[in-house]
XYZ file of C-alpha atoms in Angstrom:
688
model
C 24.865 0.760 -29.255
C 22.984 -0.150 -25.992
C 19.329 1.517 -25.747
C 18.276 2.392 -22.119
C 15.520 4.285 -20.284
C 15.860 5.941 -17.000
C 13.388 5.650 -14.395
C 13.219 9.577 -14.484
C 11.834 8.998 -17.997
C 8.930 6.462 -17.538
C 8.037 8.870 -14.222
C 7.750 11.886 -16.539
C 6.000 10.103 -19.337
C 3.298 8.801 -16.737
C 2.616 12.423 -15.951
C 1.728 13.546 -19.395
C -1.785 13.430 -20.841
C -2.606 10.193 -22.816
C -2.382 11.637 -26.307
C 1.018 13.083 -25.557
C 2.234 9.853 -24.207
C 1.288 8.285 -27.463
C 3.247 10.675 -29.383
C 6.205 10.045 -27.232
C 6.184 6.291 -27.413
C 6.017 6.530 -31.191
C 9.328 8.725 -31.090
C 10.684 6.310 -28.681
C 10.059 3.380 -30.923
C 11.493 5.050 -33.749
C 14.699 5.765 -31.855
C 15.051 2.223 -30.520
C 14.589 0.877 -34.045
C 17.120 3.266 -35.539
C 18.919 5.985 -33.414
C 20.063 7.652 -36.628
C 16.903 7.748 -38.642
C 16.351 10.827 -40.893
C 13.058 11.745 -39.172
C 14.773 12.174 -35.752
C 15.686 15.806 -34.896
C 18.576 15.856 -32.211
C 19.675 19.261 -30.490
C 22.387 19.565 -28.162
C 21.473 21.234 -24.836
C 24.152 23.911 -25.003
C 23.320 25.359 -21.474
C 23.846 21.957 -19.798
C 27.199 21.131 -17.962
C 26.869 17.593 -19.616
C 27.888 17.700 -23.256
C 26.203 14.427 -24.102
C 22.488 16.010 -23.322
C 20.445 16.305 -26.345
C 16.785 16.926 -27.024
C 14.555 15.103 -29.392
C 11.504 16.618 -30.916
C 8.263 14.828 -30.573
C 5.918 17.549 -31.808
C 5.808 21.195 -31.688
C 6.134 21.449 -27.776
C 7.124 17.960 -26.516
C 10.823 17.013 -26.286
C 12.551 13.788 -25.074
C 15.736 14.444 -23.370
C 18.350 11.773 -24.335
C 21.962 11.161 -23.000
C 23.832 10.086 -26.128
C 27.441 8.578 -26.060
C 29.260 6.345 -28.720
C 28.238 3.438 -26.614
C 24.796 4.131 -25.542
C 21.461 6.190 -25.967
C 19.621 6.762 -22.874
C 15.907 8.195 -22.742
C 16.433 10.495 -19.534
C 13.332 12.703 -19.262
C 10.362 14.032 -21.219
C 8.264 17.085 -20.981
C 7.210 20.375 -22.758
C 9.909 22.194 -24.512
C 11.210 24.534 -21.838
C 10.594 22.263 -18.791
C 12.690 19.643 -20.627
C 15.585 21.598 -21.426
C 15.709 23.232 -17.860
C 15.803 19.785 -16.492
C 18.753 18.659 -18.696
C 20.535 22.043 -18.002
C 20.517 21.256 -14.470
C 21.958 17.881 -14.370
C 24.965 15.769 -15.486
C 25.207 11.815 -15.635
C 28.287 10.119 -14.171
C 29.712 7.382 -12.388
C 29.913 8.008 -8.600
C 33.616 8.079 -7.676
C 33.160 5.857 -4.645
C 30.228 3.534 -5.389
C 30.993 3.078 -9.106
C 27.329 3.241 -10.095
C 26.145 5.709 -12.913
C 23.983 8.439 -11.496
C 21.671 11.309 -12.828
C 23.166 14.168 -10.322
C 21.406 17.545 -10.007
C 24.057 20.343 -10.060
C 24.299 21.922 -6.764
C 25.413 25.195 -8.206
C 22.115 25.243 -10.582
C 19.880 24.419 -7.655
C 21.369 27.125 -5.566
C 20.768 29.682 -8.293
C 17.148 28.773 -8.490
C 16.417 27.906 -4.836
C 18.880 29.918 -2.659
C 17.059 29.516 0.550
C 17.692 25.848 0.689
C 21.576 26.637 1.387
C 20.999 29.413 3.939
C 21.815 28.916 7.666
C 18.776 28.966 9.893
C 17.604 32.374 11.156
C 19.396 33.139 14.489
C 16.459 34.441 16.120
C 14.610 30.994 16.229
C 14.115 30.099 19.914
C 14.778 26.434 19.282
C 16.672 25.646 16.273
C 16.110 22.215 14.753
C 19.027 19.823 14.990
C 21.091 18.748 11.975
C 20.007 15.122 11.064
C 23.405 14.154 9.521
C 25.912 15.851 11.613
C 27.463 12.991 12.896
C 28.165 11.242 9.457
C 31.644 11.772 8.014
C 32.367 12.383 4.451
C 33.178 8.723 3.934
C 29.793 7.746 5.336
C 28.112 10.055 2.930
C 30.064 9.094 -0.043
C 29.463 5.307 0.812
C 25.717 5.748 -0.099
C 26.274 7.599 -3.382
C 26.050 11.049 -2.272
C 27.814 13.301 -4.873
C 30.741 15.150 -3.328
C 29.222 18.804 -3.936
C 26.262 17.989 -1.916
C 27.914 16.870 1.201
C 28.240 20.158 2.748
C 24.410 21.077 2.605
C 23.219 17.599 3.460
C 25.254 17.521 6.626
C 23.497 20.646 7.691
C 20.166 19.727 6.966
C 17.599 19.852 9.652
C 14.417 17.525 9.277
C 12.262 20.090 7.605
C 15.089 21.203 5.320
C 15.916 17.607 4.324
C 12.538 16.972 2.785
C 13.256 20.066 0.513
C 16.832 18.755 -0.387
C 15.902 15.209 -0.998
C 14.365 15.676 -4.462
C 17.671 17.092 -5.604
C 19.545 14.125 -4.628
C 20.449 10.876 -6.388
C 17.671 8.476 -5.409
C 19.948 6.092 -3.761
C 21.509 8.671 -1.573
C 18.094 10.097 -0.763
C 16.960 6.671 0.245
C 20.099 6.034 2.362
C 19.707 9.209 4.214
C 16.077 8.391 4.859
C 16.842 5.048 6.179
C 19.453 6.781 8.686
C 16.839 9.243 9.840
C 14.173 6.701 10.459
C 16.591 3.988 12.202
C 19.825 5.712 13.053
C 21.801 3.485 10.845
C 23.161 3.818 7.365
C 22.643 0.988 5.030
C 25.903 -1.121 4.557
C 26.062 -2.349 0.882
C 28.216 -4.926 -0.181
C 31.184 -3.678 -1.946
C 30.772 -4.172 -5.753
C 33.429 -3.788 -8.420
C 31.962 -3.616 -12.072
C 33.760 -2.565 -15.266
C 30.312 -0.979 -16.570
C 28.789 1.688 -14.212
C 25.624 0.701 -15.616
C 26.098 -2.878 -14.436
C 26.150 -1.570 -10.778
C 23.046 -2.723 -8.570
C 22.052 0.824 -7.752
C 22.200 1.596 -11.431
C 20.327 -1.356 -12.612
C 17.365 -0.114 -10.260
C 17.305 3.148 -12.160
C 18.416 2.134 -15.925
C 17.131 -0.482 -17.926
C 18.684 -1.865 -21.101
C 16.006 -2.264 -23.807
C 16.756 -5.307 -26.155
C 13.946 -4.989 -28.548
C 10.713 -3.187 -29.493
C 8.600 -5.599 -27.366
C 10.568 -4.849 -24.337
C 10.347 -1.248 -24.979
C 6.762 -1.306 -25.297
C 6.191 -3.125 -22.134
C 8.428 -0.750 -20.224
C 6.541 2.268 -21.439
C 3.075 0.819 -21.128
C 3.188 0.061 -17.510
C 5.295 2.727 -15.425
C 2.583 3.029 -12.815
C 2.214 -0.807 -12.400
C 6.112 -1.364 -12.154
C 6.411 1.331 -9.496
C 3.665 -0.556 -7.549
C 6.093 -3.630 -6.999
C 9.196 -1.545 -6.571
C 11.348 -3.018 -3.775
C 13.625 -0.813 -1.971
C 17.080 -2.297 -0.891
C 16.202 -1.685 2.874
C 13.411 -4.111 2.387
C 15.410 -6.666 0.822
C 16.761 -8.140 4.136
C 13.206 -8.899 5.103
C 12.728 -10.699 1.811
C 15.723 -12.863 2.071
C 15.959 -13.548 5.790
C 15.371 -17.020 7.053
C 13.025 -17.119 9.887
C 12.843 -20.041 12.585
C 9.287 -19.653 13.066
C 6.098 -17.478 12.127
C 7.284 -13.993 11.122
C 5.729 -10.611 10.633
C 6.369 -7.353 8.727
C 4.436 -4.311 10.082
C 4.452 -0.646 9.215
C 2.023 2.091 8.521
C 0.072 2.636 5.193
C 2.484 3.174 2.308
C 5.585 1.512 3.926
C 5.683 -1.279 1.499
C 4.353 -4.337 3.321
C 2.407 -5.696 0.372
C 5.469 -5.229 -1.758
C 7.508 -7.363 0.773
C 4.864 -9.876 0.900
C 4.968 -9.983 -3.095
C 8.589 -10.480 -3.197
C 8.933 -12.817 -0.215
C 6.280 -15.194 -1.983
C 8.242 -14.923 -5.355
C 11.616 -15.395 -3.572
C 10.219 -18.637 -1.854
C 8.862 -19.990 -5.322
C 12.080 -19.203 -7.175
C 14.417 -20.870 -4.515
C 12.454 -24.280 -4.230
C 11.511 -25.981 -7.307
C 9.340 -28.301 -5.105
C 7.640 -25.295 -3.203
C 3.785 -24.801 -3.160
C 3.515 -21.158 -2.204
C 0.249 -19.639 -0.877
C -0.028 -15.796 -1.162
C -3.254 -14.932 0.323
C -5.271 -11.750 1.463
C -8.840 -11.054 2.853
C -10.842 -10.232 -0.540
C -11.177 -11.202 -4.075
C -10.377 -7.791 -5.445
C -7.253 -7.527 -3.492
C -6.137 -11.073 -4.452
C -6.671 -10.170 -8.001
C -4.508 -7.151 -7.588
C -1.901 -9.339 -5.964
C -2.028 -11.799 -8.902
C -1.352 -8.828 -11.497
C 1.614 -7.843 -9.372
C 2.791 -11.557 -9.123
C 2.691 -11.688 -13.066
C 4.543 -8.496 -13.522
C 7.338 -9.769 -11.364
C 7.642 -13.333 -12.800
C 5.760 -13.250 -16.132
C 8.761 -14.607 -17.964
C 9.278 -17.545 -15.415
C 6.606 -19.967 -15.873
C 8.119 -22.399 -13.481
C 8.028 -20.156 -10.522
C 4.772 -18.652 -11.505
C 3.271 -22.019 -11.315
C 4.436 -22.555 -7.841
C 2.343 -19.648 -6.655
C -1.405 -19.852 -5.808
C -3.054 -16.414 -5.070
C -6.405 -16.598 -3.390
C -8.480 -14.630 -0.760
C -9.165 -16.543 2.402
C -12.831 -17.213 1.631
C -12.077 -18.309 -1.870
C -9.414 -20.652 -0.583
C -11.694 -22.113 1.952
C -14.461 -22.818 -0.410
C -12.015 -24.451 -3.069
C -10.547 -26.748 -0.147
C -14.004 -27.514 1.142
C -15.191 -28.711 -2.232
C -12.013 -30.723 -2.395
C -12.304 -32.494 0.835
C -16.157 -32.849 0.863
C -16.963 -33.020 -2.928
C -19.613 -30.104 -2.444
C -19.539 -26.294 -1.986
C -20.629 -24.990 1.567
C -24.122 -23.231 2.015
C -23.214 -20.120 3.900
C -25.774 -18.717 6.331
C -26.260 -15.062 6.063
C -26.223 -12.706 8.856
C -30.067 -12.386 8.791
C -30.315 -16.201 8.848
C -28.095 -16.430 11.825
C -30.141 -13.487 13.692
C -33.409 -15.308 12.894
C -31.886 -18.684 14.287
C -30.895 -17.010 17.440
C -34.267 -15.036 17.924
C -36.061 -18.431 17.612
C -33.839 -20.362 19.840
C -34.699 -17.755 22.701
C -38.329 -18.929 22.650
C -39.514 -15.496 22.831
C -37.883 -14.588 26.193
C -36.387 -10.992 26.399
C -33.484 -11.538 28.754
C -30.685 -10.827 26.170
C -31.090 -8.426 23.149
C -30.703 -9.725 19.678
C -27.797 -7.411 19.312
C -26.085 -9.016 22.294
C -26.896 -12.586 21.298
C -25.600 -11.931 17.593
C -22.376 -10.348 18.747
C -21.668 -12.939 21.473
C -22.353 -15.878 19.073
C -20.215 -14.434 16.060
C -17.227 -13.106 18.063
C -17.219 -15.870 20.691
C -18.883 -19.067 20.055
C -18.607 -19.251 16.358
C -15.320 -17.547 15.740
C -13.594 -20.045 18.304
C -15.724 -22.903 17.358
C -16.892 -23.498 21.028
C -17.957 -27.306 21.366
C -19.460 -27.336 24.588
C -20.399 -25.417 27.945
C -17.311 -26.122 29.818
C -15.236 -24.822 26.933
C -17.327 -21.683 26.816
C -16.347 -20.790 30.386
C -12.534 -20.887 29.235
C -13.202 -19.040 25.911
C -11.426 -15.638 25.925
C -14.011 -12.663 25.499
C -11.474 -9.820 24.814
C -13.033 -6.294 24.803
C -16.290 -7.568 26.367
C -16.547 -6.152 30.081
C -19.813 -7.863 30.921
C -18.730 -10.929 33.041
C -21.055 -13.949 32.653
C -21.878 -16.119 35.803
C -22.403 -19.875 35.497
C -26.109 -19.519 35.220
C -25.967 -16.951 32.438
C -23.547 -19.131 30.657
C -25.759 -22.087 30.691
C -28.847 -20.315 29.517
C -26.761 -18.816 26.643
C -25.299 -21.896 25.804
C -28.842 -23.673 25.258
C -29.634 -20.777 23.065
C -26.672 -21.125 20.903
C -26.861 -24.968 20.765
C -30.354 -24.594 19.552
C -29.512 -21.879 16.943
C -26.706 -24.112 15.684
C -29.132 -27.067 15.349
C -31.724 -24.938 13.458
C -28.980 -23.646 10.751
C -27.841 -27.255 10.445
C -31.414 -28.467 9.884
C -31.341 -25.908 6.841
C -28.171 -27.104 5.459
C -26.517 -24.154 6.341
C -22.900 -23.475 7.983
C -21.048 -20.229 8.975
C -17.784 -19.399 7.410
C -16.194 -20.083 10.956
C -17.470 -23.744 10.579
C -16.026 -24.126 7.285
C -12.440 -22.749 8.408
C -12.681 -24.818 11.627
C -13.500 -28.109 9.946
C -10.879 -27.735 7.294
C -8.276 -26.782 10.157
C -9.149 -29.987 11.919
C -8.824 -31.923 8.696
C -5.472 -30.623 7.787
C -4.136 -30.656 11.355
C -4.507 -34.603 10.971
C -2.713 -34.627 7.684
C 0.929 -35.616 7.342
C 1.113 -34.001 3.977
C 0.006 -30.476 3.576
C -1.398 -28.628 0.691
C 1.432 -25.870 0.815
C 4.839 -25.616 1.718
C 4.998 -21.783 2.432
C 2.257 -19.395 3.270
C 2.471 -15.652 2.858
C -0.327 -13.513 4.240
C -1.187 -9.770 3.174
C -3.391 -7.579 5.151
C -3.045 -9.801 8.225
C -4.360 -7.554 10.681
C -7.765 -8.530 9.508
C -7.194 -12.352 10.207
C -9.878 -13.783 12.434
C -9.641 -16.619 14.652
C -10.973 -19.174 12.152
C -8.832 -17.775 9.209
C -5.676 -17.994 11.331
C -6.313 -21.485 12.399
C -6.658 -22.749 9.104
C -3.566 -20.948 7.514
C -1.674 -22.490 10.521
C -2.852 -25.958 9.553
C -2.009 -25.722 5.816
C 1.814 -25.650 5.924
C 4.007 -27.758 7.918
C 5.995 -26.623 10.969
C 9.634 -25.287 10.277
C 11.562 -22.438 8.782
C 9.849 -19.593 6.753
C 6.560 -21.543 6.707
C 4.260 -18.482 7.697
C 5.044 -14.866 6.920
C 2.392 -12.337 7.690
C 2.290 -8.608 6.616
C -0.030 -5.979 8.204
C -0.819 -2.879 10.000
C -2.833 -3.015 13.380
C -3.785 0.474 12.315
C -5.586 -0.601 9.519
C -7.702 -3.335 11.112
C -11.424 -2.711 10.170
C -13.093 -6.357 10.013
C -12.199 -8.509 13.148
C -11.963 -7.707 16.797
C -8.594 -8.294 18.414
C -7.532 -11.562 19.871
C -4.221 -13.414 20.821
C -2.220 -14.981 18.153
C -0.177 -16.736 20.724
C -3.169 -18.535 21.833
C -3.424 -20.357 18.665
C 0.324 -21.274 18.455
C 1.362 -18.290 16.265
C 3.839 -16.465 17.954
C 5.720 -13.824 15.884
C 7.477 -11.969 18.924
C 11.276 -11.745 18.172
C 10.563 -12.304 14.465
C 8.802 -9.127 13.696
C 10.118 -6.162 11.678
C 8.560 -2.507 11.286
C 9.152 -0.621 8.156
C 9.630 2.806 8.698
C 10.097 4.539 5.143
C 6.933 5.438 3.334
C 7.218 5.251 -0.533
C 3.745 5.561 -1.698
C 2.150 8.477 0.200
C 3.460 12.098 0.408
C 4.556 13.349 3.716
C 1.708 15.868 3.749
C -0.879 13.110 3.294
C 0.831 10.734 5.790
C 1.020 13.535 8.304
C -2.379 14.342 8.286
C -3.717 10.862 8.174
C -1.467 9.910 11.246
C -3.435 12.245 13.435
C -6.432 9.969 13.088
C -4.588 7.191 15.153
C -2.748 6.899 18.258
C 1.058 7.278 18.330
C 1.429 3.394 19.155
C -1.056 0.448 18.788
C -0.762 -2.920 20.643
C -2.004 -6.283 19.953
C -3.565 -8.740 22.467
C -0.141 -10.542 22.796
C 1.509 -7.126 24.112
C 3.538 -6.397 20.874
C 3.649 -2.710 19.995
C 3.584 -1.090 16.654
C 4.879 2.526 16.966
C 3.991 5.034 14.255
C 6.321 7.806 15.238
C 9.598 7.832 13.254
C 7.952 6.947 9.747
C 9.118 9.242 6.880
C 7.824 9.646 3.499
C 10.140 9.874 0.460
C 8.460 12.785 -1.258
C 6.540 15.948 -0.663
C 3.257 16.903 -2.175
C 0.252 19.187 -1.935
C -1.535 19.564 1.573
C -4.693 17.360 1.539
C -7.718 19.433 1.551
C -10.536 19.085 4.138
C -13.932 20.869 3.372
C -17.032 21.067 5.199
C -19.785 22.144 2.875
C -23.280 23.507 3.321
C -24.992 20.924 0.928
C -24.422 18.140 -1.566
C -24.413 20.622 -4.485
C -21.467 22.592 -2.830
C -19.707 19.343 -2.276
C -20.050 18.106 -5.688
C -18.791 21.545 -7.213
C -15.773 21.345 -4.910
C -14.973 17.885 -5.970
C -15.198 18.812 -9.599
C -12.840 21.417 -9.132
C -10.370 18.985 -7.470
C -10.797 16.422 -10.272
C -10.376 19.100 -12.901
C -7.004 20.173 -11.385
C -5.802 16.580 -10.985
C -6.628 15.982 -14.731
C -4.573 19.183 -15.855
C -1.578 17.846 -13.996
C -1.824 14.494 -15.985
C -3.559 12.258 -13.674
C -5.269 9.603 -15.581
C -8.989 8.499 -14.887
C -7.794 4.972 -13.726
C -5.427 6.779 -11.287
C -8.216 8.371 -9.384
C -10.458 6.832 -6.689
C -13.676 8.005 -4.909
C -14.637 6.480 -1.667
C -17.444 6.667 0.844
C -18.256 5.141 4.083
C -20.923 2.576 3.044
C -23.270 1.590 0.269
C -25.750 3.861 1.339
C -23.523 6.832 -0.069
C -22.353 5.359 -3.260
C -25.016 7.020 -5.488
C -23.616 10.417 -4.054
C -20.161 9.421 -5.433
C -21.269 7.975 -8.755
C -23.143 11.424 -9.358
C -20.096 13.378 -8.877
C -18.092 10.716 -11.046
C -20.748 11.072 -13.811
C -20.749 14.980 -13.574
C -16.937 14.843 -14.216
C -17.240 12.963 -17.272
C -16.444 9.648 -15.902
C -17.968 6.323 -15.735
C -18.100 4.852 -12.222
C -17.035 1.359 -11.621
C -16.653 -0.486 -8.368
C -13.241 -2.125 -7.087
C -12.840 -5.267 -8.969
C -15.069 -4.539 -11.829
C -13.615 -4.356 -15.375
C -13.276 -0.932 -16.644
C -16.324 0.143 -18.835
C -16.283 0.428 -22.441
C -18.574 3.400 -22.354
C -15.907 5.936 -21.351
C -13.172 6.694 -19.152
C -13.621 4.877 -15.833
C -12.973 5.788 -12.279
C -13.066 3.607 -9.283
C -15.978 4.504 -7.045
C -16.394 2.124 -3.801
C -16.695 1.924 0.003
C -13.938 2.424 2.298
C -13.879 -1.149 3.072
C -13.060 -2.025 -0.679
C -10.349 0.642 -0.614
C -7.886 -1.737 1.244
C -4.962 -2.534 -0.539
C -5.503 -0.227 -3.540
C -3.389 2.868 -4.564
C -4.198 5.941 -6.609
C -2.516 9.118 -7.472
C -5.510 11.127 -6.181
C -8.285 10.203 -3.991
C -11.577 11.926 -2.928
C -13.036 10.768 0.335
C -16.648 12.189 0.263
C -19.872 12.199 2.268
C -18.028 12.341 5.859
C -21.282 13.702 7.263
C -22.115 13.347 10.936
C -23.954 9.952 11.715
C -22.241 8.557 8.488
C -18.766 8.607 10.039
C -18.730 7.008 12.432
C -21.807 4.946 11.199
C -24.892 5.672 13.316
C -26.155 1.993 12.630
C -23.054 0.450 14.184
C -23.386 2.902 17.314
C -26.962 1.713 17.643
C -26.021 -1.993 17.809
C -23.720 -1.368 20.734
C -24.408 -3.285 24.001
C -21.702 -2.216 26.114
C -18.909 0.623 26.555
C -16.216 -1.679 25.379
C -18.026 -2.510 21.867
C -18.604 1.381 21.572
C -14.876 1.983 22.036
C -14.204 -0.760 19.352
C -16.756 0.937 16.937
C -15.126 4.373 17.088
C -11.448 2.713 16.788
C -12.310 0.949 13.586
C -14.243 3.752 12.177
C -10.977 5.787 12.558
C -9.268 2.981 10.976
C -11.530 2.976 8.125
C -11.141 6.635 7.168
C -7.217 6.281 7.618
C -7.323 3.224 5.023
C -9.363 5.473 2.608
C -7.090 8.582 3.121
C -3.858 6.538 2.812
C -4.985 5.198 -0.531
C -3.726 8.640 -2.107
C -0.190 9.046 -3.365
C -0.176 12.706 -4.421
C -3.513 14.338 -4.008
C -6.279 13.985 -1.202
C -9.552 15.735 -0.858
C -11.780 14.795 2.109
C -15.214 16.249 2.101
C -18.606 16.323 4.167
C -21.852 18.339 4.499
C -22.462 20.186 7.698
C -22.843 18.867 10.558
C -19.861 16.810 9.466
C -17.956 13.971 11.090
C -16.022 14.877 14.067
C -12.970 12.879 12.540
C -12.559 15.702 10.184
C -11.330 18.066 12.859
C -8.536 15.623 13.751
C -7.575 15.701 10.122
C -6.914 19.647 10.398
């Protein structure tokens, strides 16, 4: 007898409190070891239209729903008694008549009994009725993506708003195919598959797993949330498998699966070439550590492929390569040391402010590694509206030259110098350290980082692959990739289906950004047309009178999340900067948690929750998120506004501050609370 688990079971298990999960796992282990064991109590679900649904007692109130035939035992669902039985009463498990894949199908008749408004025609008095999304699709079209026959009529009549209510009742592959059509105007065209066993169909293998032993079952039940975080939707598979003639990029708003695509792309390259040396890189160590864990989830049992992938942050990679080339670690100048060198180089003159000198040095001279005054005249200064005459440029160049000399005399270098020196070194080498490079969070690459990455792999097919979202750019000013020889035009793909963030959270967060953003090479990333695959509660935006009221509101939110089964490690609290961290830590402790920052190990002193700045939220994901301390002068940060030297920089500050709030909000999958103390950030009004 085959022993299987369905994704509906692992998802339901993850929603239960920890102690109930432990009891369920014990019962699951018992069933896997001996399905006919005398301690197991099976009861047929008499009201179900599928005669093979049974409930198995875990304790006085928890029941596992199993689908039992002579050939297999499938763990299908788990919940408290009445909810578990009601789930089974509304469903049947069968092979789809057209695709041949086994499916968990919700009975249309039972749904119509409990939610009749889903099937009623729109009210005739509506002045502008919504168009039906799928009216142009034939029965054959709908059957080809796995839609059950009894759902064809309501799906064809569904408007956009009604489809989001219908989608949770459809088999997952059918709902995903319809979402693809709604986002792109095209139905997926899966290759015909003929299999004798309906569970062997590719669609079924994404939903059901055969468990061969106790260790495999333990692994499957211990990591449902982590497994979900590396889930690859078939619509993304084309980006993974495609061969690109040059540098390529995948874009998409938060939650559309860019990181998952980057992960699977790196793994695919490592698997397909036994001599490959694949670099998977991103902007910070916490993010690189998270990528490493996900790589291990994907290929833990493939030591050959695993050994061909290097995961590292940009700075960490540069430091390691510098040590390899120069036999020593670089001594990196701090911002304070750079500012001191610039001030001393002015000789006490006050022609230019320290703010202007620092900005010009970091974003132009140092970033582009300008070597002489003539080159300075030709170096792009995007976003800087103040034009420099020849005399001004000459005076500035003498200051920058003196500042560089002072830093060098102290044995200090900038990160841009490290990246630039390594780029020059590897540009001259015939043998490169990597065969392929995959970059996550590519929107925050700076000029020095992109130059180095381009030099680390040979020219050719599939050598450079980038994943990023211009709407999440928070670290670097914009610049032209094409000017550095990295042209992704014609090799860019935009993902339009959001798998991580509920429709309500995505819709609210999108109000922070324009409908489309553009890079310096004229490439547009449109945010319109993105769809989420699930609904959730509306995000809450609260403006409170003082920090005590804010703390009480957050405690109520966290208590409600915990009551719904959200675990401490699935909660994140984020603030604008380190100055507000104590405010977040106080709330976490009041809720009974131990606050830890992203990248730190969980505390042994109690249940840990992540508490960090918005910058460190990048790349993370949680079931429940609180973004707090969104006060006036905190967001946008007054300190950044005070350093502005011209109008263009002010625009850049406001744009990236909006991006920061967008990043923090879109870390949430299901629940989001944004709070501030009056007077609050002007951005909260945009969130609605």
